[in-house]
Amino acid sequence: MFAPALQTMLRIVYPARCLLCGGLVESDFGLCGPCWRDTPFTSGLACATCGTPLPGSSEEEEFCDACLTTPPPWQRGVAAMLYRDNGRKLVLMLKHGDRHDIAGAAAVWMARKARALLRPEMIAVPVPLHLRRHLRRRFNQSALLARGLARELDLDWCPDALQRPRHTPALDGKTREERFVTLDDAIRVTPKWQPLLRDRPVLLVDDVMTSGATLSMATEACVAAGASEVCVCVLARVAKDT
């Protein structure tokens, strides 16, 4: 009976703030009106495989030229927003600013896009960090997103189903081809979790998709472990304006 009164008191002492600008908002982990307006959430027609926005409209699944020319190894993919403007700010605040609170809101935004990907017995799996990078950052932002997404979609999830046994340099500034070469054989399924993925659909979760190299390597590792299908869901997608 005291819970509503306690919540009211907490609201007075700690009013809900916009994740981006810190302005007052009506609920926790939200954006104010101006920040929401300026955040590039994906809407409308998009590539069914990689989430890149496409011009026009269609009643059928459509695919971008890149995925038609060189299809990625996963089946379907979605992105909650584009990696630019406020979308980029949110990713960097989560990734480098210790803003774990962003993961809760991001999971809600990602879940709206990912519901169409759900399959029976699907399990959410985050893209892994190498131990050296994990220790320096102290957390894996993709695991935070996967945990929140699993909660929103009522899925099983495994934070360490995948591992990076080999340290790789940062991919910023590298071409698509260089990214694939750098990541070759850099991701594998954690041996003890191979039975967990066998004959199950996997929902791979990451913060940003650029070339798709990291997600491709993670997908191939899941398939090698016996996953029946792999789909991907990312918070943000690097894409050209449409």
PDB file of C-alpha atoms in Angstrom:
ATOM      1  CA  MET A   1       0.000   0.000   0.000  1.00  0.00           C
ATOM      2  CA  PHE A   2       3.029   2.242   0.486  1.00  0.00           C
ATOM      3  CA  ALA A   3       4.489   1.633  -2.975  1.00  0.00           C
ATOM      4  CA  PRO A   4       2.515   4.370  -4.821  1.00  0.00           C
ATOM      5  CA  ALA A   5       3.362   6.941  -2.138  1.00  0.00           C
ATOM      6  CA  LEU A   6       7.028   5.941  -2.234  1.00  0.00           C
ATOM      7  CA  GLN A   7       7.107   6.228  -6.004  1.00  0.00           C
ATOM      8  CA  THR A   8       5.545   9.688  -5.782  1.00  0.00           C
ATOM      9  CA  MET A   9       8.173  10.780  -3.282  1.00  0.00           C
ATOM     10  CA  LEU A  10      10.959   9.423  -5.488  1.00  0.00           C
ATOM     11  CA  ARG A  11       9.499  11.309  -8.470  1.00  0.00           C
ATOM     12  CA  ILE A  12       9.601  14.529  -6.458  1.00  0.00           C
ATOM     13  CA  VAL A  13      13.191  13.991  -5.309  1.00  0.00           C
ATOM     14  CA  TYR A  14      14.450  12.375  -8.526  1.00  0.00           C
ATOM     15  CA  PRO A  15      12.262  13.543 -11.420  1.00  0.00           C
ATOM     16  CA  ALA A  16      12.548  11.628 -14.698  1.00  0.00           C
ATOM     17  CA  ARG A  17      15.060  13.167 -17.066  1.00  0.00           C
ATOM     18  CA  CYS A  18      15.584  12.987 -20.818  1.00  0.00           C
ATOM     19  CA  LEU A  19      18.377  10.542 -21.650  1.00  0.00           C
ATOM     20  CA  LEU A  20      19.989  13.038 -23.997  1.00  0.00           C
ATOM     21  CA  CYS A  21      19.523  16.596 -22.746  1.00  0.00           C
ATOM     22  CA  GLY A  22      18.550  15.995 -19.113  1.00  0.00           C
ATOM     23  CA  GLY A  23      15.277  17.880 -19.427  1.00  0.00           C
ATOM     24  CA  LEU A  24      12.213  16.776 -17.496  1.00  0.00           C
ATOM     25  CA  VAL A  25      10.151  13.981 -19.051  1.00  0.00           C
ATOM     26  CA  GLU A  26       7.064  12.048 -17.977  1.00  0.00           C
ATOM     27  CA  SER A  27       8.683   8.630 -17.560  1.00  0.00           C
ATOM     28  CA  ASP A  28      12.086   7.169 -16.786  1.00  0.00           C
ATOM     29  CA  PHE A  29      14.460   6.242 -19.590  1.00  0.00           C
ATOM     30  CA  GLY A  30      12.725   8.380 -22.189  1.00  0.00           C
ATOM     31  CA  LEU A  31      13.425  11.303 -24.493  1.00  0.00           C
ATOM     32  CA  CYS A  32      11.872  14.737 -24.371  1.00  0.00           C
ATOM     33  CA  GLY A  33       9.826  15.906 -27.338  1.00  0.00           C
ATOM     34  CA  PRO A  34      12.596  17.841 -29.133  1.00  0.00           C
ATOM     35  CA  CYS A  35      15.180  15.064 -28.624  1.00  0.00           C
ATOM     36  CA  TRP A  36      12.710  12.419 -29.805  1.00  0.00           C
ATOM     37  CA  ARG A  37      11.962  14.492 -32.903  1.00  0.00           C
ATOM     38  CA  ASP A  38      15.665  14.812 -33.699  1.00  0.00           C
ATOM     39  CA  THR A  39      16.502  11.134 -33.152  1.00  0.00           C
ATOM     40  CA  PRO A  40      16.648   9.192 -36.455  1.00  0.00           C
ATOM     41  CA  PHE A  41      14.446   6.223 -35.589  1.00  0.00           C
ATOM     42  CA  THR A  42      13.966   3.915 -38.561  1.00  0.00           C
ATOM     43  CA  SER A  43      10.524   3.862 -40.115  1.00  0.00           C
ATOM     44  CA  GLY A  44       9.030   2.984 -43.440  1.00  0.00           C
ATOM     45  CA  LEU A  45      10.548   0.622 -45.978  1.00  0.00           C
ATOM     46  CA  ALA A  46      13.897  -0.972 -45.109  1.00  0.00           C
ATOM     47  CA  CYS A  47      16.061  -3.809 -46.388  1.00  0.00           C
ATOM     48  CA  ALA A  48      14.742  -7.019 -44.846  1.00  0.00           C
ATOM     49  CA  THR A  49      18.264  -8.328 -44.346  1.00  0.00           C
ATOM     50  CA  CYS A  50      20.333  -5.436 -43.030  1.00  0.00           C
ATOM     51  CA  GLY A  51      17.813  -2.742 -42.030  1.00  0.00           C
ATOM     52  CA  THR A  52      19.078  -0.075 -44.441  1.00  0.00           C
ATOM     53  CA  PRO A  53      16.272   2.395 -45.252  1.00  0.00           C
ATOM     54  CA  LEU A  54      14.917   2.130 -48.782  1.00  0.00           C
ATOM     55  CA  PRO A  55      12.977   4.697 -50.802  1.00  0.00           C
ATOM     56  CA  GLY A  56       9.296   4.267 -51.595  1.00  0.00           C
ATOM     57  CA  SER A  57       6.890   1.744 -50.128  1.00  0.00           C
ATOM     58  CA  SER A  58       6.093  -1.911 -50.747  1.00  0.00           C
ATOM     59  CA  GLU A  59       3.810  -4.657 -49.502  1.00  0.00           C
ATOM     60  CA  GLU A  60       6.576  -7.211 -50.080  1.00  0.00           C
ATOM     61  CA  GLU A  61       9.965  -7.746 -48.475  1.00  0.00           C
ATOM     62  CA  GLU A  62      12.596  -5.658 -50.227  1.00  0.00           C
ATOM     63  CA  PHE A  63      16.376  -5.812 -50.208  1.00  0.00           C
ATOM     64  CA  CYS A  64      19.116  -3.261 -50.763  1.00  0.00           C
ATOM     65  CA  ASP A  65      21.523  -3.593 -53.680  1.00  0.00           C
ATOM     66  CA  ALA A  66      24.386  -4.636 -51.401  1.00  0.00           C
ATOM     67  CA  CYS A  67      22.432  -7.540 -49.892  1.00  0.00           C
ATOM     68  CA  LEU A  68      21.194  -8.631 -53.317  1.00  0.00           C
ATOM     69  CA  THR A  69      24.751  -8.621 -54.648  1.00  0.00           C
ATOM     70  CA  THR A  70      26.434 -10.182 -51.607  1.00  0.00           C
ATOM     71  CA  PRO A  71      23.855 -11.583 -49.180  1.00  0.00           C
ATOM     72  CA  PRO A  72      25.050 -11.697 -45.555  1.00  0.00           C
ATOM     73  CA  PRO A  73      25.033 -15.066 -43.787  1.00  0.00           C
ATOM     74  CA  TRP A  74      22.118 -14.191 -41.492  1.00  0.00           C
ATOM     75  CA  GLN A  75      18.470 -14.445 -42.596  1.00  0.00           C
ATOM     76  CA  ARG A  76      16.823 -11.190 -41.477  1.00  0.00           C
ATOM     77  CA  GLY A  77      17.929  -8.039 -39.711  1.00  0.00           C
ATOM     78  CA  VAL A  78      16.530  -4.833 -38.207  1.00  0.00           C
ATOM     79  CA  ALA A  79      17.854  -1.594 -36.723  1.00  0.00           C
ATOM     80  CA  ALA A  80      16.056   0.716 -34.296  1.00  0.00           C
ATOM     81  CA  MET A  81      17.701   3.913 -35.569  1.00  0.00           C
ATOM     82  CA  LEU A  82      20.366   5.312 -37.854  1.00  0.00           C
ATOM     83  CA  TYR A  83      23.869   5.952 -36.587  1.00  0.00           C
ATOM     84  CA  ARG A  84      23.882   9.712 -36.964  1.00  0.00           C
ATOM     85  CA  ASP A  85      22.910  12.816 -34.972  1.00  0.00           C
ATOM     86  CA  ASN A  86      21.140  11.772 -31.753  1.00  0.00           C
ATOM     87  CA  GLY A  87      21.394   8.117 -32.742  1.00  0.00           C
ATOM     88  CA  ARG A  88      25.184   8.354 -32.733  1.00  0.00           C
ATOM     89  CA  LYS A  89      25.141  10.311 -29.471  1.00  0.00           C
ATOM     90  CA  LEU A  90      23.074   7.646 -27.721  1.00  0.00           C
ATOM     91  CA  VAL A  91      25.357   4.830 -28.896  1.00  0.00           C
ATOM     92  CA  LEU A  92      28.509   6.651 -27.790  1.00  0.00           C
ATOM     93  CA  MET A  93      26.982   7.592 -24.430  1.00  0.00           C
ATOM     94  CA  LEU A  94      26.120   3.935 -23.822  1.00  0.00           C
ATOM     95  CA  LYS A  95      29.404   2.607 -25.151  1.00  0.00           C
ATOM     96  CA  HIS A  96      31.922   5.041 -23.727  1.00  0.00           C
ATOM     97  CA  GLY A  97      30.036   7.156 -21.201  1.00  0.00           C
ATOM     98  CA  ASP A  98      28.966   4.452 -18.730  1.00  0.00           C
ATOM     99  CA  ARG A  99      25.334   5.346 -19.409  1.00  0.00           C
ATOM    100  CA  HIS A 100      23.883   1.927 -18.712  1.00  0.00           C
ATOM    101  CA  ASP A 101      20.459   3.500 -18.274  1.00  0.00           C
ATOM    102  CA  ILE A 102      20.298   4.002 -22.043  1.00  0.00           C
ATOM    103  CA  ALA A 103      20.247   0.224 -22.574  1.00  0.00           C
ATOM    104  CA  GLY A 104      16.785  -0.079 -20.993  1.00  0.00           C
ATOM    105  CA  ALA A 105      15.191   2.439 -23.330  1.00  0.00           C
ATOM    106  CA  ALA A 106      17.163   1.123 -26.298  1.00  0.00           C
ATOM    107  CA  ALA A 107      15.847  -2.388 -25.659  1.00  0.00           C
ATOM    108  CA  VAL A 108      12.276  -1.098 -25.921  1.00  0.00           C
ATOM    109  CA  TRP A 109      13.042   0.636 -29.227  1.00  0.00           C
ATOM    110  CA  MET A 110      14.818  -2.453 -30.570  1.00  0.00           C
ATOM    111  CA  ALA A 111      12.018  -4.781 -29.460  1.00  0.00           C
ATOM    112  CA  ARG A 112       9.510  -2.874 -31.581  1.00  0.00           C
ATOM    113  CA  LYS A 113      11.557  -3.715 -34.673  1.00  0.00           C
ATOM    114  CA  ALA A 114      12.573  -7.224 -33.625  1.00  0.00           C
ATOM    115  CA  ARG A 115       9.129  -8.708 -32.934  1.00  0.00           C
ATOM    116  CA  ALA A 116       8.783  -9.653 -36.581  1.00  0.00           C
ATOM    117  CA  LEU A 117      11.943 -11.771 -36.281  1.00  0.00           C
ATOM    118  CA  LEU A 118      10.753 -13.935 -33.385  1.00  0.00           C
ATOM    119  CA  ARG A 119      10.774 -17.697 -33.748  1.00  0.00           C
ATOM    120  CA  PRO A 120       9.859 -20.443 -31.269  1.00  0.00           C
ATOM    121  CA  GLU A 121      12.731 -21.216 -28.865  1.00  0.00           C
ATOM    122  CA  MET A 122      14.773 -18.237 -30.119  1.00  0.00           C
ATOM    123  CA  ILE A 123      17.668 -17.169 -27.904  1.00  0.00           C
ATOM    124  CA  ALA A 124      19.242 -13.706 -27.752  1.00  0.00           C
ATOM    125  CA  VAL A 125      23.042 -13.663 -28.026  1.00  0.00           C
ATOM    126  CA  PRO A 126      25.227 -10.532 -27.823  1.00  0.00           C
ATOM    127  CA  VAL A 127      28.258  -9.897 -30.000  1.00  0.00           C
ATOM    128  CA  PRO A 128      31.256 -10.447 -27.696  1.00  0.00           C
ATOM    129  CA  LEU A 129      34.172  -8.252 -26.679  1.00  0.00           C
ATOM    130  CA  HIS A 130      37.724  -9.515 -26.335  1.00  0.00           C
ATOM    131  CA  LEU A 131      38.687  -9.920 -22.669  1.00  0.00           C
ATOM    132  CA  ARG A 132      41.225  -7.088 -22.877  1.00  0.00           C
ATOM    133  CA  ARG A 133      38.626  -4.643 -24.161  1.00  0.00           C
ATOM    134  CA  HIS A 134      36.007  -5.972 -21.749  1.00  0.00           C
ATOM    135  CA  LEU A 135      38.279  -5.357 -18.761  1.00  0.00           C
ATOM    136  CA  ARG A 136      39.127  -1.850 -19.952  1.00  0.00           C
ATOM    137  CA  ARG A 137      35.472  -0.918 -20.557  1.00  0.00           C
ATOM    138  CA  ARG A 138      34.194  -3.002 -17.594  1.00  0.00           C
ATOM    139  CA  PHE A 139      31.061  -4.095 -19.481  1.00  0.00           C
ATOM    140  CA  ASN A 140      29.830  -5.253 -22.869  1.00  0.00           C
ATOM    141  CA  GLN A 141      27.249  -2.809 -24.202  1.00  0.00           C
ATOM    142  CA  SER A 142      25.867  -5.479 -26.554  1.00  0.00           C
ATOM    143  CA  ALA A 143      25.217  -7.750 -23.581  1.00  0.00           C
ATOM    144  CA  LEU A 144      23.296  -4.962 -21.833  1.00  0.00           C
ATOM    145  CA  LEU A 145      21.160  -4.539 -24.947  1.00  0.00           C
ATOM    146  CA  ALA A 146      20.651  -8.306 -25.324  1.00  0.00           C
ATOM    147  CA  ARG A 147      19.539  -8.623 -21.694  1.00  0.00           C
ATOM    148  CA  GLY A 148      17.017  -5.819 -22.089  1.00  0.00           C
ATOM    149  CA  LEU A 149      15.791  -7.121 -25.430  1.00  0.00           C
ATOM    150  CA  ALA A 150      15.343 -10.625 -24.041  1.00  0.00           C
ATOM    151  CA  ARG A 151      13.296  -9.173 -21.189  1.00  0.00           C
ATOM    152  CA  GLU A 152      11.100  -7.161 -23.555  1.00  0.00           C
ATOM    153  CA  LEU A 153      10.526 -10.092 -25.917  1.00  0.00           C
ATOM    154  CA  ASP A 154      10.393 -12.841 -23.264  1.00  0.00           C
ATOM    155  CA  LEU A 155      13.366 -14.694 -24.759  1.00  0.00           C
ATOM    156  CA  ASP A 156      16.126 -16.783 -23.285  1.00  0.00           C
ATOM    157  CA  TRP A 157      19.521 -15.138 -23.528  1.00  0.00           C
ATOM    158  CA  CYS A 158      23.142 -16.047 -22.892  1.00  0.00           C
ATOM    159  CA  PRO A 159      25.636 -13.219 -22.261  1.00  0.00           C
ATOM    160  CA  ASP A 160      28.743 -15.267 -23.067  1.00  0.00           C
ATOM    161  CA  ALA A 161      27.512 -17.682 -25.738  1.00  0.00           C
ATOM    162  CA  LEU A 162      30.120 -16.173 -28.075  1.00  0.00           C
ATOM    163  CA  GLN A 163      33.719 -15.239 -27.335  1.00  0.00           C
ATOM    164  CA  ARG A 164      36.595 -13.431 -29.017  1.00  0.00           C
ATOM    165  CA  PRO A 165      39.715 -15.503 -28.386  1.00  0.00           C
ATOM    166  CA  ARG A 166      41.852 -13.175 -30.525  1.00  0.00           C
ATOM    167  CA  HIS A 167      42.252  -9.464 -29.904  1.00  0.00           C
ATOM    168  CA  THR A 168      41.585  -7.340 -33.002  1.00  0.00           C
ATOM    169  CA  PRO A 169      42.359  -3.669 -33.570  1.00  0.00           C
ATOM    170  CA  ALA A 170      39.586  -1.091 -33.726  1.00  0.00           C
ATOM    171  CA  LEU A 171      37.688  -1.190 -37.010  1.00  0.00           C
ATOM    172  CA  ASP A 172      37.121   2.558 -37.277  1.00  0.00           C
ATOM    173  CA  GLY A 173      38.408   3.888 -40.585  1.00  0.00           C
ATOM    174  CA  LYS A 174      38.854   0.467 -42.180  1.00  0.00           C
ATOM    175  CA  THR A 175      37.238  -0.455 -45.482  1.00  0.00           C
ATOM    176  CA  ARG A 176      34.645  -3.207 -45.690  1.00  0.00           C
ATOM    177  CA  GLU A 177      37.235  -5.641 -47.028  1.00  0.00           C
ATOM    178  CA  GLU A 178      39.725  -4.725 -44.308  1.00  0.00           C
ATOM    179  CA  ARG A 179      37.095  -5.273 -41.630  1.00  0.00           C
ATOM    180  CA  PHE A 180      36.381  -8.797 -42.868  1.00  0.00           C
ATOM    181  CA  VAL A 181      40.078  -9.643 -43.028  1.00  0.00           C
ATOM    182  CA  THR A 182      40.699  -8.258 -39.533  1.00  0.00           C
ATOM    183  CA  LEU A 183      37.835 -10.265 -38.029  1.00  0.00           C
ATOM    184  CA  ASP A 184      38.544 -13.542 -39.805  1.00  0.00           C
ATOM    185  CA  ASP A 185      38.239 -16.373 -37.252  1.00  0.00           C
ATOM    186  CA  ALA A 186      38.066 -13.846 -34.403  1.00  0.00           C
ATOM    187  CA  ILE A 187      34.684 -14.978 -32.992  1.00  0.00           C
ATOM    188  CA  ARG A 188      33.616 -18.433 -31.912  1.00  0.00           C
ATOM    189  CA  VAL A 189      30.988 -20.121 -29.762  1.00  0.00           C
ATOM    190  CA  THR A 190      32.029 -20.706 -26.163  1.00  0.00           C
ATOM    191  CA  PRO A 191      32.505 -24.495 -26.063  1.00  0.00           C
ATOM    192  CA  LYS A 192      30.306 -25.103 -23.011  1.00  0.00           C
ATOM    193  CA  TRP A 193      27.394 -23.272 -24.671  1.00  0.00           C
ATOM    194  CA  GLN A 194      27.430 -25.103 -28.010  1.00  0.00           C
ATOM    195  CA  PRO A 195      24.586 -27.442 -26.926  1.00  0.00           C
ATOM    196  CA  LEU A 196      22.524 -24.380 -25.955  1.00  0.00           C
ATOM    197  CA  LEU A 197      22.580 -23.042 -29.521  1.00  0.00           C
ATOM    198  CA  ARG A 198      22.205 -26.333 -31.368  1.00  0.00           C
ATOM    199  CA  ASP A 199      18.972 -26.541 -33.403  1.00  0.00           C
ATOM    200  CA  ARG A 200      17.736 -23.188 -32.070  1.00  0.00           C
ATOM    201  CA  PRO A 201      17.157 -19.860 -33.841  1.00  0.00           C
ATOM    202  CA  VAL A 202      19.511 -17.144 -32.626  1.00  0.00           C
ATOM    203  CA  LEU A 203      18.875 -13.410 -32.377  1.00  0.00           C
ATOM    204  CA  LEU A 204      22.281 -11.711 -32.554  1.00  0.00           C
ATOM    205  CA  VAL A 205      22.385  -8.357 -30.769  1.00  0.00           C
ATOM    206  CA  ASP A 206      24.875  -5.519 -31.271  1.00  0.00           C
ATOM    207  CA  ASP A 207      25.017  -1.771 -30.791  1.00  0.00           C
ATOM    208  CA  VAL A 208      26.005  -0.705 -34.328  1.00  0.00           C
ATOM    209  CA  MET A 209      26.089  -2.311 -37.768  1.00  0.00           C
ATOM    210  CA  THR A 210      28.540  -0.756 -40.211  1.00  0.00           C
ATOM    211  CA  SER A 211      29.823  -3.155 -42.866  1.00  0.00           C
ATOM    212  CA  GLY A 212      28.258  -6.184 -41.184  1.00  0.00           C
ATOM    213  CA  ALA A 213      31.653  -7.875 -40.802  1.00  0.00           C
ATOM    214  CA  THR A 214      31.361  -8.461 -37.053  1.00  0.00           C
ATOM    215  CA  LEU A 215      27.814  -9.777 -37.326  1.00  0.00           C
ATOM    216  CA  SER A 216      28.828 -12.003 -40.233  1.00  0.00           C
ATOM    217  CA  MET A 217      31.600 -13.631 -38.222  1.00  0.00           C
ATOM    218  CA  ALA A 218      29.291 -14.056 -35.238  1.00  0.00           C
ATOM    219  CA  THR A 219      26.610 -15.569 -37.480  1.00  0.00           C
ATOM    220  CA  GLU A 220      29.046 -18.049 -38.990  1.00  0.00           C
ATOM    221  CA  ALA A 221      30.110 -19.109 -35.499  1.00  0.00           C
ATOM    222  CA  CYS A 222      26.476 -19.714 -34.494  1.00  0.00           C
ATOM    223  CA  VAL A 223      25.767 -21.683 -37.659  1.00  0.00           C
ATOM    224  CA  ALA A 224      28.901 -23.778 -37.120  1.00  0.00           C
ATOM    225  CA  ALA A 225      27.572 -24.604 -33.644  1.00  0.00           C
ATOM    226  CA  GLY A 226      24.311 -25.867 -35.156  1.00  0.00           C
ATOM    227  CA  ALA A 227      21.971 -22.862 -34.874  1.00  0.00           C
ATOM    228  CA  SER A 228      18.927 -23.431 -37.060  1.00  0.00           C
ATOM    229  CA  GLU A 229      18.625 -19.780 -38.111  1.00  0.00           C
ATOM    230  CA  VAL A 230      20.279 -16.465 -37.288  1.00  0.00           C
ATOM    231  CA  CYS A 231      18.661 -13.014 -37.329  1.00  0.00           C
ATOM    232  CA  VAL A 232      20.221  -9.757 -36.177  1.00  0.00           C
ATOM    233  CA  CYS A 233      18.977  -6.747 -34.255  1.00  0.00           C
ATOM    234  CA  VAL A 234      21.082  -3.631 -33.706  1.00  0.00           C
ATOM    235  CA  LEU A 235      20.449  -0.362 -31.957  1.00  0.00           C
ATOM    236  CA  ALA A 236      21.831   1.714 -34.830  1.00  0.00           C
ATOM    237  CA  ARG A 237      22.677   1.189 -38.485  1.00  0.00           C
ATOM    238  CA  VAL A 238      25.237   3.143 -40.478  1.00  0.00           C
ATOM    239  CA  ALA A 239      23.420   4.007 -43.692  1.00  0.00           C
ATOM    240  CA  LYS A 240      23.294   6.598 -46.428  1.00  0.00           C
ATOM    241  CA  ASP A 241      20.511   9.150 -46.458  1.00  0.00           C
ATOM    242  CA  THR A 242      17.518   8.209 -48.580  1.00  0.00           C
TER     243      THR A 242
END
